[in-house]
mmCIF file of C-alpha atoms in Angstrom:
data_model
loop_
_atom_site.group_PDB
_atom_site.id
_atom_site.type_symbol
_atom_site.label_atom_id
_atom_site.label_comp_id
_atom_site.label_asym_id
_atom_site.label_seq_id
_atom_site.Cartn_x
_atom_site.Cartn_y
_atom_site.Cartn_z
ATOM 1 C CA MET Q 18 0.000 0.000 0.000
ATOM 2 C CA ARG Q 19 1.286 3.444 -0.911
ATOM 3 C CA ILE Q 20 0.566 6.184 1.657
ATOM 4 C CA LEU Q 21 1.275 9.907 1.292
ATOM 5 C CA HIS Q 22 1.941 11.590 4.663
ATOM 6 C CA THR Q 23 1.638 15.378 4.906
ATOM 7 C CA SER Q 24 0.601 17.681 7.755
ATOM 8 C CA ASP Q 25 0.564 21.174 9.237
ATOM 9 C CA TRP Q 26 -0.726 23.055 6.204
ATOM 10 C CA HIS Q 27 -1.864 25.977 8.407
ATOM 11 C CA LEU Q 28 -4.170 27.364 5.742
ATOM 12 C CA GLY Q 29 -4.746 31.065 6.398
ATOM 13 C CA ARG Q 30 -1.363 31.678 7.989
ATOM 14 C CA THR Q 31 0.911 34.578 7.117
ATOM 15 C CA LEU Q 32 4.677 34.997 7.393
ATOM 16 C CA HIS Q 33 5.475 38.345 9.025
ATOM 17 C CA GLY Q 34 2.449 39.801 7.236
ATOM 18 C CA GLN Q 35 3.174 38.061 3.905
ATOM 19 C CA ASP Q 36 0.026 36.363 2.590
ATOM 20 C CA LEU Q 37 0.870 32.724 1.831
ATOM 21 C CA HIS Q 38 -2.410 31.695 0.202
ATOM 22 C CA ALA Q 39 -1.079 31.693 -3.369
ATOM 23 C CA TYR Q 40 1.900 29.568 -2.340
ATOM 24 C CA GLN Q 41 -0.375 27.164 -0.478
ATOM 25 C CA GLN Q 42 -2.416 26.796 -3.664
ATOM 26 C CA VAL Q 43 0.780 25.884 -5.529
ATOM 27 C CA PHE Q 44 1.528 23.199 -2.930
ATOM 28 C CA HIS Q 45 -1.984 21.767 -3.205
ATOM 29 C CA ASP Q 46 -1.662 21.514 -6.993
ATOM 30 C CA PHE Q 47 1.699 19.798 -6.498
ATOM 31 C CA LEU Q 48 0.146 17.406 -3.971
ATOM 32 C CA VAL Q 49 -2.741 16.361 -6.205
ATOM 33 C CA ASP Q 50 -0.397 15.823 -9.158
ATOM 34 C CA LEU Q 51 1.981 13.769 -7.002
ATOM 35 C CA VAL Q 52 -0.823 11.568 -5.666
ATOM 36 C CA ARG Q 53 -1.988 10.900 -9.217
ATOM 37 C CA GLU Q 54 1.480 10.261 -10.651
ATOM 38 C CA ARG Q 55 2.616 7.950 -7.848
ATOM 39 C CA GLU Q 56 -0.750 6.162 -7.624
ATOM 40 C CA VAL Q 57 -1.115 6.825 -3.910
ATOM 41 C CA ASP Q 58 -3.708 4.670 -2.134
ATOM 42 C CA VAL Q 59 -4.214 6.789 1.005
ATOM 43 C CA VAL Q 60 -3.319 10.380 1.942
ATOM 44 C CA VAL Q 61 -2.941 10.933 5.719
ATOM 45 C CA ILE Q 62 -2.997 14.425 7.263
ATOM 46 C CA PRO Q 63 -2.386 14.421 11.052
ATOM 47 C CA GLY Q 64 -3.645 17.848 11.979
ATOM 48 C CA ASP Q 65 -3.453 21.599 11.603
ATOM 49 C CA VAL Q 66 -4.893 21.871 8.115
ATOM 50 C CA TYR Q 67 -6.152 25.281 9.262
ATOM 51 C CA ASP Q 68 -4.112 27.833 11.198
ATOM 52 C CA ARG Q 69 -6.940 28.840 13.524
ATOM 53 C CA ALA Q 70 -10.158 27.449 14.935
ATOM 54 C CA VAL Q 71 -12.249 29.873 12.848
ATOM 55 C CA PRO Q 72 -10.574 29.830 9.415
ATOM 56 C CA SER Q 73 -11.071 32.366 6.678
ATOM 57 C CA VAL Q 74 -13.506 31.711 3.839
ATOM 58 C CA GLU Q 75 -10.522 31.575 1.480
ATOM 59 C CA ALA Q 76 -8.882 28.829 3.557
ATOM 60 C CA VAL Q 77 -12.107 26.812 3.809
ATOM 61 C CA ARG Q 78 -12.606 26.955 0.045
ATOM 62 C CA LEU Q 79 -9.045 25.841 -0.642
ATOM 63 C CA LEU Q 80 -9.325 22.852 1.694
ATOM 64 C CA GLY Q 81 -12.703 21.878 0.256
ATOM 65 C CA ALA Q 82 -11.478 22.062 -3.316
ATOM 66 C CA THR Q 83 -8.334 20.058 -2.536
ATOM 67 C CA LEU Q 84 -10.211 17.320 -0.682
ATOM 68 C CA ALA Q 85 -12.686 17.065 -3.556
ATOM 69 C CA ARG Q 86 -9.845 16.669 -6.076
ATOM 70 C CA LEU Q 87 -8.071 14.086 -3.915
ATOM 71 C CA ALA Q 88 -11.280 12.114 -3.306
ATOM 72 C CA GLU Q 89 -11.544 11.457 -7.038
ATOM 73 C CA ILE Q 90 -8.221 9.585 -7.093
ATOM 74 C CA THR Q 91 -7.468 8.303 -3.580
ATOM 75 C CA THR Q 92 -8.654 7.870 0.025
ATOM 76 C CA VAL Q 93 -8.018 10.731 2.469
ATOM 77 C CA VAL Q 94 -7.794 10.404 6.263
ATOM 78 C CA LEU Q 95 -7.289 13.522 8.379
ATOM 79 C CA THR Q 96 -7.448 14.575 12.011
ATOM 80 C CA PRO Q 97 -7.553 18.009 13.686
ATOM 81 C CA GLY Q 98 -4.551 19.477 15.483
ATOM 82 C CA ASN Q 99 -4.150 22.069 18.216
ATOM 83 C CA HIS Q 100 -4.759 24.957 15.766
ATOM 84 C CA ASP Q 101 -7.865 23.418 14.178
ATOM 85 C CA SER Q 102 -11.258 23.207 15.804
ATOM 86 C CA ALA Q 103 -12.087 19.520 16.226
ATOM 87 C CA THR Q 104 -15.783 20.394 16.440
ATOM 88 C CA ARG Q 105 -15.858 22.553 13.316
ATOM 89 C CA LEU Q 106 -13.578 20.279 11.291
ATOM 90 C CA GLY Q 107 -15.584 17.235 12.328
ATOM 91 C CA PHE Q 108 -18.992 18.857 11.764
ATOM 92 C CA GLY Q 109 -19.073 17.960 8.082
ATOM 93 C CA ALA Q 110 -17.516 14.503 8.460
ATOM 94 C CA ALA Q 111 -20.819 12.705 7.912
ATOM 95 C CA LEU Q 112 -21.511 14.859 4.841
ATOM 96 C CA MET Q 113 -18.136 14.235 3.197
ATOM 97 C CA ARG Q 114 -18.032 12.399 -0.082
ATOM 98 C CA ASP Q 115 -16.792 8.817 -0.250
ATOM 99 C CA GLY Q 116 -13.052 8.666 0.174
ATOM 100 C CA VAL Q 117 -12.662 11.510 2.698
ATOM 101 C CA HIS Q 118 -12.585 10.505 6.370
ATOM 102 C CA ILE Q 119 -12.314 13.129 9.138
ATOM 103 C CA LEU Q 120 -11.427 11.452 12.447
ATOM 104 C CA ALA Q 121 -12.129 14.329 14.798
ATOM 105 C CA ASP Q 122 -13.251 12.785 18.090
ATOM 106 C CA LEU Q 123 -12.333 10.107 20.614
ATOM 107 C CA PRO Q 124 -15.204 7.693 19.779
ATOM 108 C CA GLY Q 125 -13.555 7.421 16.377
ATOM 109 C CA LEU Q 126 -10.742 5.432 18.014
ATOM 110 C CA ASP Q 127 -13.114 2.461 18.021
ATOM 111 C CA HIS Q 128 -13.976 2.899 14.340
ATOM 112 C CA PRO Q 129 -10.798 3.008 12.254
ATOM 113 C CA VAL Q 130 -10.798 3.530 8.511
ATOM 114 C CA VAL Q 131 -10.151 0.118 6.943
ATOM 115 C CA VAL Q 132 -8.325 -0.063 3.614
ATOM 116 C CA PRO Q 133 -7.428 -3.506 2.211
ATOM 117 C CA ASP Q 134 -4.550 -4.504 -0.046
ATOM 118 C CA GLU Q 135 -2.939 -7.787 -1.136
ATOM 119 C CA HIS Q 136 -1.501 -8.346 2.365
ATOM 120 C CA GLY Q 137 -4.803 -7.859 4.197
ATOM 121 C CA ASP Q 138 -6.421 -4.930 5.977
ATOM 122 C CA VAL Q 139 -4.727 -1.739 7.112
ATOM 123 C CA LEU Q 140 -6.432 0.084 9.997
ATOM 124 C CA PHE Q 141 -6.088 3.881 10.076
ATOM 125 C CA PHE Q 142 -6.645 5.452 13.504
ATOM 126 C CA GLY Q 143 -6.839 9.181 14.147
ATOM 127 C CA LEU Q 144 -5.605 10.707 17.408
ATOM 128 C CA PRO Q 145 -6.704 14.345 17.216
ATOM 129 C CA TYR Q 146 -4.896 16.802 19.440
ATOM 130 C CA LEU Q 147 -5.807 15.711 22.976
ATOM 131 C CA GLU Q 148 -6.230 18.640 25.355
ATOM 132 C CA PRO Q 149 -5.426 16.961 28.721
ATOM 133 C CA ASP Q 150 -7.979 18.941 30.749
ATOM 134 C CA ILE Q 151 -10.751 17.584 28.495
ATOM 135 C CA ALA Q 152 -9.445 14.198 27.353
ATOM 136 C CA ARG Q 153 -8.486 13.041 30.872
ATOM 137 C CA VAL Q 154 -12.206 12.823 31.640
ATOM 138 C CA GLN Q 155 -13.328 11.417 28.285
ATOM 139 C CA LEU Q 156 -10.678 8.677 28.294
ATOM 140 C CA ALA Q 157 -11.071 7.655 31.933
ATOM 141 C CA ALA Q 158 -12.491 4.220 32.748
ATOM 142 C CA GLU Q 159 -16.251 4.154 33.239
ATOM 143 C CA ASP Q 160 -17.097 5.148 36.825
ATOM 144 C CA GLY Q 161 -13.371 5.595 37.443
ATOM 145 C CA PRO Q 162 -11.366 8.676 38.372
ATOM 146 C CA SER Q 163 -10.062 11.084 35.763
ATOM 147 C CA LEU Q 164 -6.643 10.379 34.321
ATOM 148 C CA ALA Q 165 -3.608 12.352 35.435
ATOM 149 C CA ARG Q 166 -3.450 15.849 33.954
ATOM 150 C CA SER Q 167 -0.722 15.269 31.375
ATOM 151 C CA HIS Q 168 -0.194 14.677 27.676
ATOM 152 C CA GLU Q 169 1.413 11.330 28.512
ATOM 153 C CA ALA Q 170 -1.588 10.008 30.421
ATOM 154 C CA VAL Q 171 -4.212 10.846 27.800
ATOM 155 C CA THR Q 172 -2.048 9.727 24.858
ATOM 156 C CA ALA Q 173 -1.236 6.411 26.552
ATOM 157 C CA ALA Q 174 -4.920 5.782 27.249
ATOM 158 C CA ALA Q 175 -5.901 6.583 23.656
ATOM 159 C CA LEU Q 176 -3.204 4.285 22.260
ATOM 160 C CA ASP Q 177 -4.279 1.479 24.594
ATOM 161 C CA ARG Q 178 -7.727 1.707 23.014
ATOM 162 C CA VAL Q 179 -6.129 1.542 19.577
ATOM 163 C CA ARG Q 180 -4.146 -1.580 20.481
ATOM 164 C CA ARG Q 181 -7.236 -3.261 21.932
ATOM 165 C CA ARG Q 182 -9.003 -2.652 18.638
ATOM 166 C CA ILE Q 183 -6.071 -4.104 16.676
ATOM 167 C CA ALA Q 184 -5.963 -7.149 18.961
ATOM 168 C CA GLY Q 185 -9.706 -7.636 18.531
ATOM 169 C CA ARG Q 186 -9.349 -7.667 14.751
ATOM 170 C CA ALA Q 187 -6.411 -10.074 15.030
ATOM 171 C CA GLY Q 188 -8.704 -12.512 16.807
ATOM 172 C CA GLU Q 189 -10.852 -12.651 13.677
ATOM 173 C CA GLY Q 190 -7.993 -13.511 11.311
ATOM 174 C CA PRO Q 191 -4.462 -12.397 10.400
ATOM 175 C CA ARG Q 192 -3.127 -9.461 12.390
ATOM 176 C CA PRO Q 193 -4.037 -6.256 10.545
ATOM 177 C CA ARG Q 194 -1.374 -3.631 9.968
ATOM 178 C CA SER Q 195 -1.976 -0.277 11.570
ATOM 179 C CA VAL Q 196 -1.336 3.396 10.899
ATOM 180 C CA VAL Q 197 -1.873 5.986 13.645
ATOM 181 C CA LEU Q 198 -2.221 9.685 12.827
ATOM 182 C CA ALA Q 199 -1.122 11.566 15.948
ATOM 183 C CA HIS Q 200 -0.871 15.319 16.450
ATOM 184 C CA THR Q 201 1.520 15.644 19.364
ATOM 185 C CA PHE Q 202 5.062 16.546 20.440
ATOM 186 C CA VAL Q 203 7.037 13.309 20.846
ATOM 187 C CA THR Q 204 10.094 13.430 23.076
ATOM 188 C CA GLY Q 205 13.188 13.612 20.893
ATOM 189 C CA GLY Q 206 11.538 15.684 18.179
ATOM 190 C CA GLU Q 207 13.100 19.005 17.197
ATOM 191 C CA GLY Q 208 10.762 21.979 17.354
ATOM 192 C CA SER Q 209 10.871 25.525 15.999
ATOM 193 C CA ASP Q 210 9.484 28.824 17.275
ATOM 194 C CA SER Q 211 6.436 28.651 14.972
ATOM 195 C CA GLU Q 212 4.681 25.771 16.748
ATOM 196 C CA ARG Q 213 2.126 26.698 19.372
ATOM 197 C CA ASP Q 214 3.201 25.680 22.877
ATOM 198 C CA LEU Q 215 1.495 22.563 24.298
ATOM 199 C CA THR Q 216 2.919 22.650 27.832
ATOM 200 C CA VAL Q 217 0.682 21.304 30.587
ATOM 201 C CA GLY Q 218 2.070 20.913 34.085
ATOM 202 C CA GLY Q 219 5.515 21.924 32.861
ATOM 203 C CA VAL Q 220 5.686 19.134 30.235
ATOM 204 C CA ASP Q 221 4.960 19.573 26.520
ATOM 205 C CA SER Q 222 5.875 16.148 25.082
ATOM 206 C CA VAL Q 223 4.971 12.456 25.275
ATOM 207 C CA PRO Q 224 7.428 9.553 25.550
ATOM 208 C CA ALA Q 225 8.274 7.941 22.229
ATOM 209 C CA GLY Q 226 7.745 4.436 23.616
ATOM 210 C CA LEU Q 227 3.976 4.935 23.904
ATOM 211 C CA PHE Q 228 3.650 4.042 20.208
ATOM 212 C CA HIS Q 229 4.599 0.378 20.511
ATOM 213 C CA GLY Q 230 2.658 -2.120 18.424
ATOM 214 C CA ILE Q 231 1.928 0.343 15.576
ATOM 215 C CA ASP Q 232 3.293 -0.275 12.082
ATOM 216 C CA TYR Q 233 3.501 3.370 11.000
ATOM 217 C CA VAL Q 234 3.052 6.474 13.148
ATOM 218 C CA ALA Q 235 2.186 9.523 11.031
ATOM 219 C CA LEU Q 236 3.054 12.451 13.265
ATOM 220 C CA GLY Q 237 1.949 16.067 13.030
ATOM 221 C CA HIS Q 238 2.668 19.275 14.993
ATOM 222 C CA LEU Q 239 6.418 19.793 14.488
ATOM 223 C CA HIS Q 240 7.206 21.735 11.313
ATOM 224 C CA GLY Q 241 10.530 20.092 10.481
ATOM 225 C CA CYS Q 242 10.518 16.782 8.573
ATOM 226 C CA GLN Q 243 12.221 14.235 10.846
ATOM 227 C CA ASP Q 244 12.569 10.513 11.392
ATOM 228 C CA LEU Q 245 11.809 9.423 14.966
ATOM 229 C CA THR Q 246 11.921 5.692 14.221
ATOM 230 C CA ALA Q 247 15.163 5.003 16.103
ATOM 231 C CA ARG Q 248 13.977 7.035 19.093
ATOM 232 C CA VAL Q 249 10.626 5.226 19.236
ATOM 233 C CA ARG Q 250 12.150 1.759 18.892
ATOM 234 C CA ALA Q 251 14.806 2.445 21.530
ATOM 235 C CA ASP Q 252 12.172 3.709 23.968
ATOM 236 C CA VAL Q 253 9.940 0.708 23.244
ATOM 237 C CA ALA Q 254 12.888 -1.629 23.935
ATOM 238 C CA ARG Q 255 13.645 0.119 27.245
ATOM 239 C CA ARG Q 256 10.038 -0.199 28.324
ATOM 240 C CA ALA Q 257 9.919 -3.880 27.317
ATOM 241 C CA GLY Q 258 13.101 -4.479 29.330
ATOM 242 C CA GLY Q 259 11.667 -2.811 32.403
ATOM 243 C CA GLY Q 260 13.829 0.294 32.154
ATOM 244 C CA ALA Q 261 12.493 3.775 32.737
ATOM 245 C CA ALA Q 262 11.880 5.460 29.429
ATOM 246 C CA PRO Q 263 12.851 9.091 29.081
ATOM 247 C CA GLY Q 264 9.870 11.246 29.914
ATOM 248 C CA SER Q 265 7.849 8.387 31.379
ATOM 249 C CA GLY Q 266 6.491 8.504 34.882
ATOM 250 C CA PRO Q 267 3.678 7.618 37.242
ATOM 251 C CA ASP Q 268 1.239 9.860 35.363
ATOM 252 C CA ALA Q 269 0.709 7.376 32.566
ATOM 253 C CA PRO Q 270 -1.620 4.383 32.806
ATOM 254 C CA SER Q 271 0.064 1.031 32.405
ATOM 255 C CA SER Q 272 0.249 0.670 28.654
ATOM 256 C CA GLU Q 273 -0.935 -2.691 27.400
ATOM 257 C CA SER Q 274 1.647 -4.734 25.565
ATOM 258 C CA ALA Q 275 0.275 -5.335 22.085
ATOM 259 C CA SER Q 276 3.481 -5.378 20.126
ATOM 260 C CA ALA Q 277 3.028 -9.063 19.526
ATOM 261 C CA VAL Q 278 -0.343 -10.693 18.886
ATOM 262 C CA ASP Q 279 -0.969 -14.443 19.111
ATOM 263 C CA GLY Q 280 2.723 -15.266 18.914
ATOM 264 C CA ALA Q 281 3.355 -13.050 15.899
ATOM 265 C CA PRO Q 282 6.689 -11.185 15.831
ATOM 266 C CA ALA Q 283 6.742 -7.914 17.731
ATOM 267 C CA ILE Q 284 6.073 -4.940 15.505
ATOM 268 C CA GLU Q 285 8.877 -2.399 15.312
ATOM 269 C CA PRO Q 286 7.181 0.960 14.767
ATOM 270 C CA THR Q 287 8.239 3.360 12.047
ATOM 271 C CA ALA Q 288 7.549 6.966 13.038
ATOM 272 C CA TRP Q 289 8.011 10.222 11.099
ATOM 273 C CA TYR Q 290 7.008 13.849 11.211
ATOM 274 C CA SER Q 291 6.314 14.990 7.650
ATOM 275 C CA GLY Q 292 6.704 18.614 8.743
ATOM 276 C CA SER Q 293 4.932 21.555 7.161
ATOM 277 C CA PRO Q 294 5.050 22.050 3.379
ATOM 278 C CA LEU Q 295 5.998 25.736 3.777
ATOM 279 C CA ALA Q 296 8.119 27.614 6.306
ATOM 280 C CA PHE Q 297 6.156 29.700 8.802
ATOM 281 C CA SER Q 298 9.039 31.361 10.655
ATOM 282 C CA PHE Q 299 12.685 32.187 10.117
ATOM 283 C CA SER Q 300 13.604 29.459 12.594
ATOM 284 C CA GLU Q 301 12.606 27.019 9.814
ATOM 285 C CA ARG Q 302 14.934 28.559 7.231
ATOM 286 C CA THR Q 303 17.344 25.575 7.223
ATOM 287 C CA GLN Q 304 14.633 22.914 7.028
ATOM 288 C CA ARG Q 305 14.078 21.007 3.789
ATOM 289 C CA LYS Q 306 10.294 21.007 3.356
ATOM 290 C CA SER Q 307 8.873 17.656 2.315
ATOM 291 C CA VAL Q 308 6.053 15.174 2.106
ATOM 292 C CA LEU Q 309 6.581 11.470 2.791
ATOM 293 C CA LEU Q 310 5.721 8.565 0.509
ATOM 294 C CA VAL Q 311 5.311 5.458 2.657
ATOM 295 C CA GLU Q 312 5.365 1.968 1.155
ATOM 296 C CA LEU Q 313 3.543 -0.352 3.561
ATOM 297 C CA GLY Q 314 4.142 -3.964 2.576
ATOM 298 C CA ALA Q 315 3.723 -7.165 4.543
ATOM 299 C CA PRO Q 316 3.777 -6.804 8.365
ATOM 300 C CA GLY Q 317 7.085 -5.266 9.373
ATOM 301 C CA ASP Q 318 7.906 -4.044 5.858
ATOM 302 C CA VAL Q 319 7.818 -0.219 5.809
ATOM 303 C CA ALA Q 320 9.844 2.055 3.521
ATOM 304 C CA VAL Q 321 9.738 5.869 3.568
ATOM 305 C CA GLU Q 322 10.703 8.189 0.691
ATOM 306 C CA ARG Q 323 11.120 11.899 1.327
ATOM 307 C CA ILE Q 324 9.895 14.167 -1.497
ATOM 308 C CA ALA Q 325 10.698 17.893 -1.514
ATOM 309 C CA THR Q 326 7.796 20.334 -1.789
ATOM 310 C CA PRO Q 327 7.863 23.508 -3.927
ATOM 311 C CA VAL Q 328 9.404 26.396 -1.962
ATOM 312 C CA PRO Q 329 8.456 29.900 -3.170
ATOM 313 C CA ARG Q 330 11.717 31.548 -2.106
ATOM 314 C CA ARG Q 331 14.541 31.185 0.409
ATOM 315 C CA LEU Q 332 14.337 32.520 3.952
ATOM 316 C CA THR Q 333 17.501 34.375 4.952
ATOM 317 C CA GLU Q 334 18.692 36.207 8.062
ATOM 318 C CA LEU Q 335 21.398 38.876 7.669
ATOM 319 C CA ARG Q 336 23.190 40.846 10.356
ATOM 320 C CA GLY Q 337 25.558 43.784 9.897
ATOM 321 C CA THR Q 338 25.776 47.474 9.177
ATOM 322 C CA LEU Q 339 23.433 48.915 6.569
ATOM 323 C CA GLU Q 340 26.234 49.203 4.014
ATOM 324 C CA GLU Q 341 27.249 45.561 4.627
ATOM 325 C CA ILE Q 342 23.666 44.417 4.152
ATOM 326 C CA LEU Q 343 23.132 46.467 0.983
ATOM 327 C CA ALA Q 344 26.314 44.990 -0.492
ATOM 328 C CA ARG Q 345 24.762 41.498 -0.442
ATOM 329 C CA ALA Q 346 21.712 42.366 -2.548
ATOM 330 C CA ASP Q 347 22.938 40.399 -5.578
ATOM 331 C CA GLU Q 348 23.033 37.231 -3.482
ATOM 332 C CA HIS Q 349 19.829 37.652 -1.467
ATOM 333 C CA GLY Q 350 17.742 40.180 -3.402
ATOM 334 C CA GLN Q 351 14.910 37.712 -4.086
ATOM 335 C CA ASP Q 352 14.853 36.065 -0.636
ATOM 336 C CA TRP Q 353 12.343 36.573 2.126
ATOM 337 C CA LEU Q 354 14.603 38.501 4.441
ATOM 338 C CA LYS Q 355 15.024 39.209 8.140
ATOM 339 C CA VAL Q 356 17.647 41.893 8.781
ATOM 340 C CA THR Q 357 19.410 43.058 11.939
ATOM 341 C CA ILE Q 358 21.132 46.446 11.513
ATOM 342 C CA THR Q 359 24.103 47.064 13.799
ATOM 343 C CA ASP Q 360 25.169 50.659 12.966
ATOM 344 C CA ALA Q 361 26.047 52.747 16.020
ATOM 345 C CA ALA Q 362 23.267 55.199 15.072
ATOM 346 C CA ARG Q 363 20.062 54.364 13.263
ATOM 347 C CA PRO Q 364 20.605 55.117 9.550
ATOM 348 C CA ALA Q 365 18.309 57.654 7.932
ATOM 349 C CA HIS Q 366 15.550 56.266 5.692
ATOM 350 C CA LEU Q 367 16.450 52.733 6.788
ATOM 351 C CA GLN Q 368 13.377 50.895 5.506
ATOM 352 C CA GLU Q 369 13.278 52.739 2.188
ATOM 353 C CA ARG Q 370 16.933 51.992 1.443
ATOM 354 C CA LEU Q 371 16.523 48.325 2.327
ATOM 355 C CA ARG Q 372 13.339 47.823 0.317
ATOM 356 C CA ALA Q 373 14.907 49.473 -2.725
ATOM 357 C CA VAL Q 374 17.155 46.407 -3.128
ATOM 358 C CA TYR Q 375 15.264 43.814 -1.069
ATOM 359 C CA PRO Q 376 11.635 43.861 -2.324
ATOM 360 C CA HIS Q 377 10.754 40.831 -0.163
ATOM 361 C CA LEU Q 378 12.074 42.231 3.122
ATOM 362 C CA LEU Q 379 9.811 40.992 5.937
ATOM 363 C CA HIS Q 380 11.405 42.073 9.206
ATOM 364 C CA THR Q 381 13.974 44.652 10.340
ATOM 365 C CA THR Q 382 15.578 44.973 13.778
ATOM 366 C CA PHE Q 383 17.950 47.715 14.915
ATOM 367 C CA GLU Q 384 20.565 46.487 17.436
ATOM 368 C CA PRO Q 385 23.489 48.965 17.596
ATOM 369 C CA GLU Q 386 26.707 47.210 18.505
ATOM 370 C CA GLY Q 387 28.611 48.561 21.480
ATOM 371 C CA ARG Q 388 25.522 50.034 23.110
ATOM 372 C CA GLU Q 389 24.045 48.388 26.182
ATOM 373 C CA ARG Q 390 20.355 47.605 26.034
ATOM 374 C CA ASP Q 391 18.187 49.460 28.519
ATOM 375 C CA GLU Q 392 17.252 46.711 30.945
ATOM 376 C CA ALA Q 393 14.373 48.832 32.245
ATOM 377 C CA THR Q 394 12.415 47.752 29.157
ATOM 378 C CA PRO Q 395 11.917 43.964 29.115
ATOM 379 C CA GLN Q 396 12.177 42.275 25.741
ATOM 380 C CA VAL Q 397 9.589 39.635 24.818
ATOM 381 C CA ARG Q 398 11.112 36.857 22.708
ATOM 382 C CA PRO Q 399 8.825 35.261 20.072
ATOM 383 C CA GLU Q 400 9.657 31.771 21.364
ATOM 384 C CA ALA Q 401 9.010 32.650 25.037
ATOM 385 C CA HIS Q 402 6.364 30.595 26.821
ATOM 386 C CA PRO Q 403 3.318 32.676 27.825
ATOM 387 C CA LEU Q 404 3.881 31.857 31.495
ATOM 388 C CA GLU Q 405 7.459 33.126 31.239
ATOM 389 C CA VAL Q 406 6.159 36.408 29.792
ATOM 390 C CA MET Q 407 3.598 36.669 32.596
ATOM 391 C CA ASP Q 408 6.261 36.047 35.244
ATOM 392 C CA ASP Q 409 8.541 38.641 33.652
ATOM 393 C CA PHE Q 410 5.734 41.203 33.536
ATOM 394 C CA LEU Q 411 4.866 40.645 37.184
ATOM 395 C CA ALA Q 412 8.543 40.969 38.129
ATOM 396 C CA PHE Q 413 8.805 44.208 36.119
ATOM 397 C CA VAL Q 414 5.749 45.712 37.777
ATOM 398 C CA THR Q 415 6.526 44.616 41.336
ATOM 399 C CA GLN Q 416 10.344 44.774 41.086
ATOM 400 C CA ALA Q 417 10.482 41.298 42.647
ATOM 401 C CA ALA Q 418 10.439 37.769 41.293
ATOM 402 C CA PRO Q 419 7.014 36.057 41.527
ATOM 403 C CA THR Q 420 6.529 33.864 44.575
ATOM 404 C CA PRO Q 421 5.565 30.182 44.017
ATOM 405 C CA GLN Q 422 2.017 31.089 45.039
ATOM 406 C CA GLU Q 423 1.839 33.956 42.521
ATOM 407 C CA HIS Q 424 3.226 31.713 39.757
ATOM 408 C CA ALA Q 425 0.619 29.057 40.596
ATOM 409 C CA VAL Q 426 -2.175 31.642 40.220
ATOM 410 C CA LEU Q 427 -0.820 32.728 36.830
ATOM 411 C CA GLU Q 428 -0.507 29.129 35.640
ATOM 412 C CA ALA Q 429 -4.050 28.293 36.747
ATOM 413 C CA ALA Q 430 -5.402 31.335 34.876
ATOM 414 C CA TYR Q 431 -3.428 30.446 31.753
ATOM 415 C CA GLN Q 432 -4.620 26.836 31.745
ATOM 416 C CA HIS Q 433 -8.219 27.959 32.342
ATOM 417 C CA VAL Q 434 -8.100 30.215 29.282
ATOM 418 C CA ARG Q 435 -6.625 27.390 27.168
ATOM 419 C CA THR Q 436 -9.341 24.991 28.272
ATOM 420 C CA VAL Q 437 -12.182 27.461 27.679
ATOM 421 C CA ARG Q 438 -10.833 28.285 24.202
ATOM 422 C CA GLN Q 439 -10.563 24.586 23.354
ATOM 423 C CA GLU Q 440 -14.114 23.885 24.524
ATOM 424 C CA ALA Q 441 -15.446 26.945 22.670
ATOM 425 C CA SER Q 442 -13.860 25.809 19.407
#
């Protein structure tokens, strides 16, 4: 079976004010052509097709048109991420044409999409982004207490349900192969500053070993294409040997061992992030944007091919005096550019002079070398966690570091807002 893995389209997103819609259309045309040319059987999209819970009309139309085109030539399975609204994305699931499956809720874990090939059935399970404050109740045992408030606990419980379903199907015949679409931050993955923070209780990731017993794990959330197979298999082996896996702890329910069914060889998971097809921040400037073509053969036979996506233009960061920057226009004149100017005094007509030779300039910062920054004005870093910003603000206002009690109040307020926003979406 040939599977195309792509994620994190973030339709409706901009890059420092630059509208990306036209470039996203180019990617969608590329995707449809690739699916047709390579005779792809299933396209999997693990989350964040939209950039926000209430997408623009333009973004909705693009997604609808692309799904309609794909449905004519293949099967599509997609799940919502932390940027999407699971409720809104899942609202039209029952109305979708044949060939498009939106797995947007937890009951869907018991009803995988089944696609057969010459080796038997392949079960496709969707793990939408699991907000711990909500999922810990929904995934708890009937009449039992809520799960621990952590990404690990809710993800482990969801995957246990997946493995029970696989084991149940194995009892009816040969063990089916499985593909899990999961929108989460797996320990060992490399993030960038354009992904929305997922931290709950000080932890933003889940242990890689939770994904044991799955043939292919199609990951979404991180924007860089990366292979986590070795990390997942090593963590699975540590757990099987009784060792403490990195990031594991008492929060997680005891994960059922379903790597081997009825004496069959243990499945060694293959796990990848496809990454986003376009860059959404300058921290992604060195990433090679891709989609993944997965060949799923007999049980245990998985091969992954990385295919580059069309990139509209390079992202470049330059630092130096204005004259030094202007001198590099021949090399970087057509790039999307982020510039840091280091002249001792701010040059006159700075933006006009830069834009005259850099028409795609997106961001300019003035940081004069040799001059100390005024520490009386705190600087907010784009990658800073919201709680860190809140602590810094309180310290600035009160001229004293927040006490543990004050930090706890801020964290409770932050988590409450996250939960309310998730429920409202």
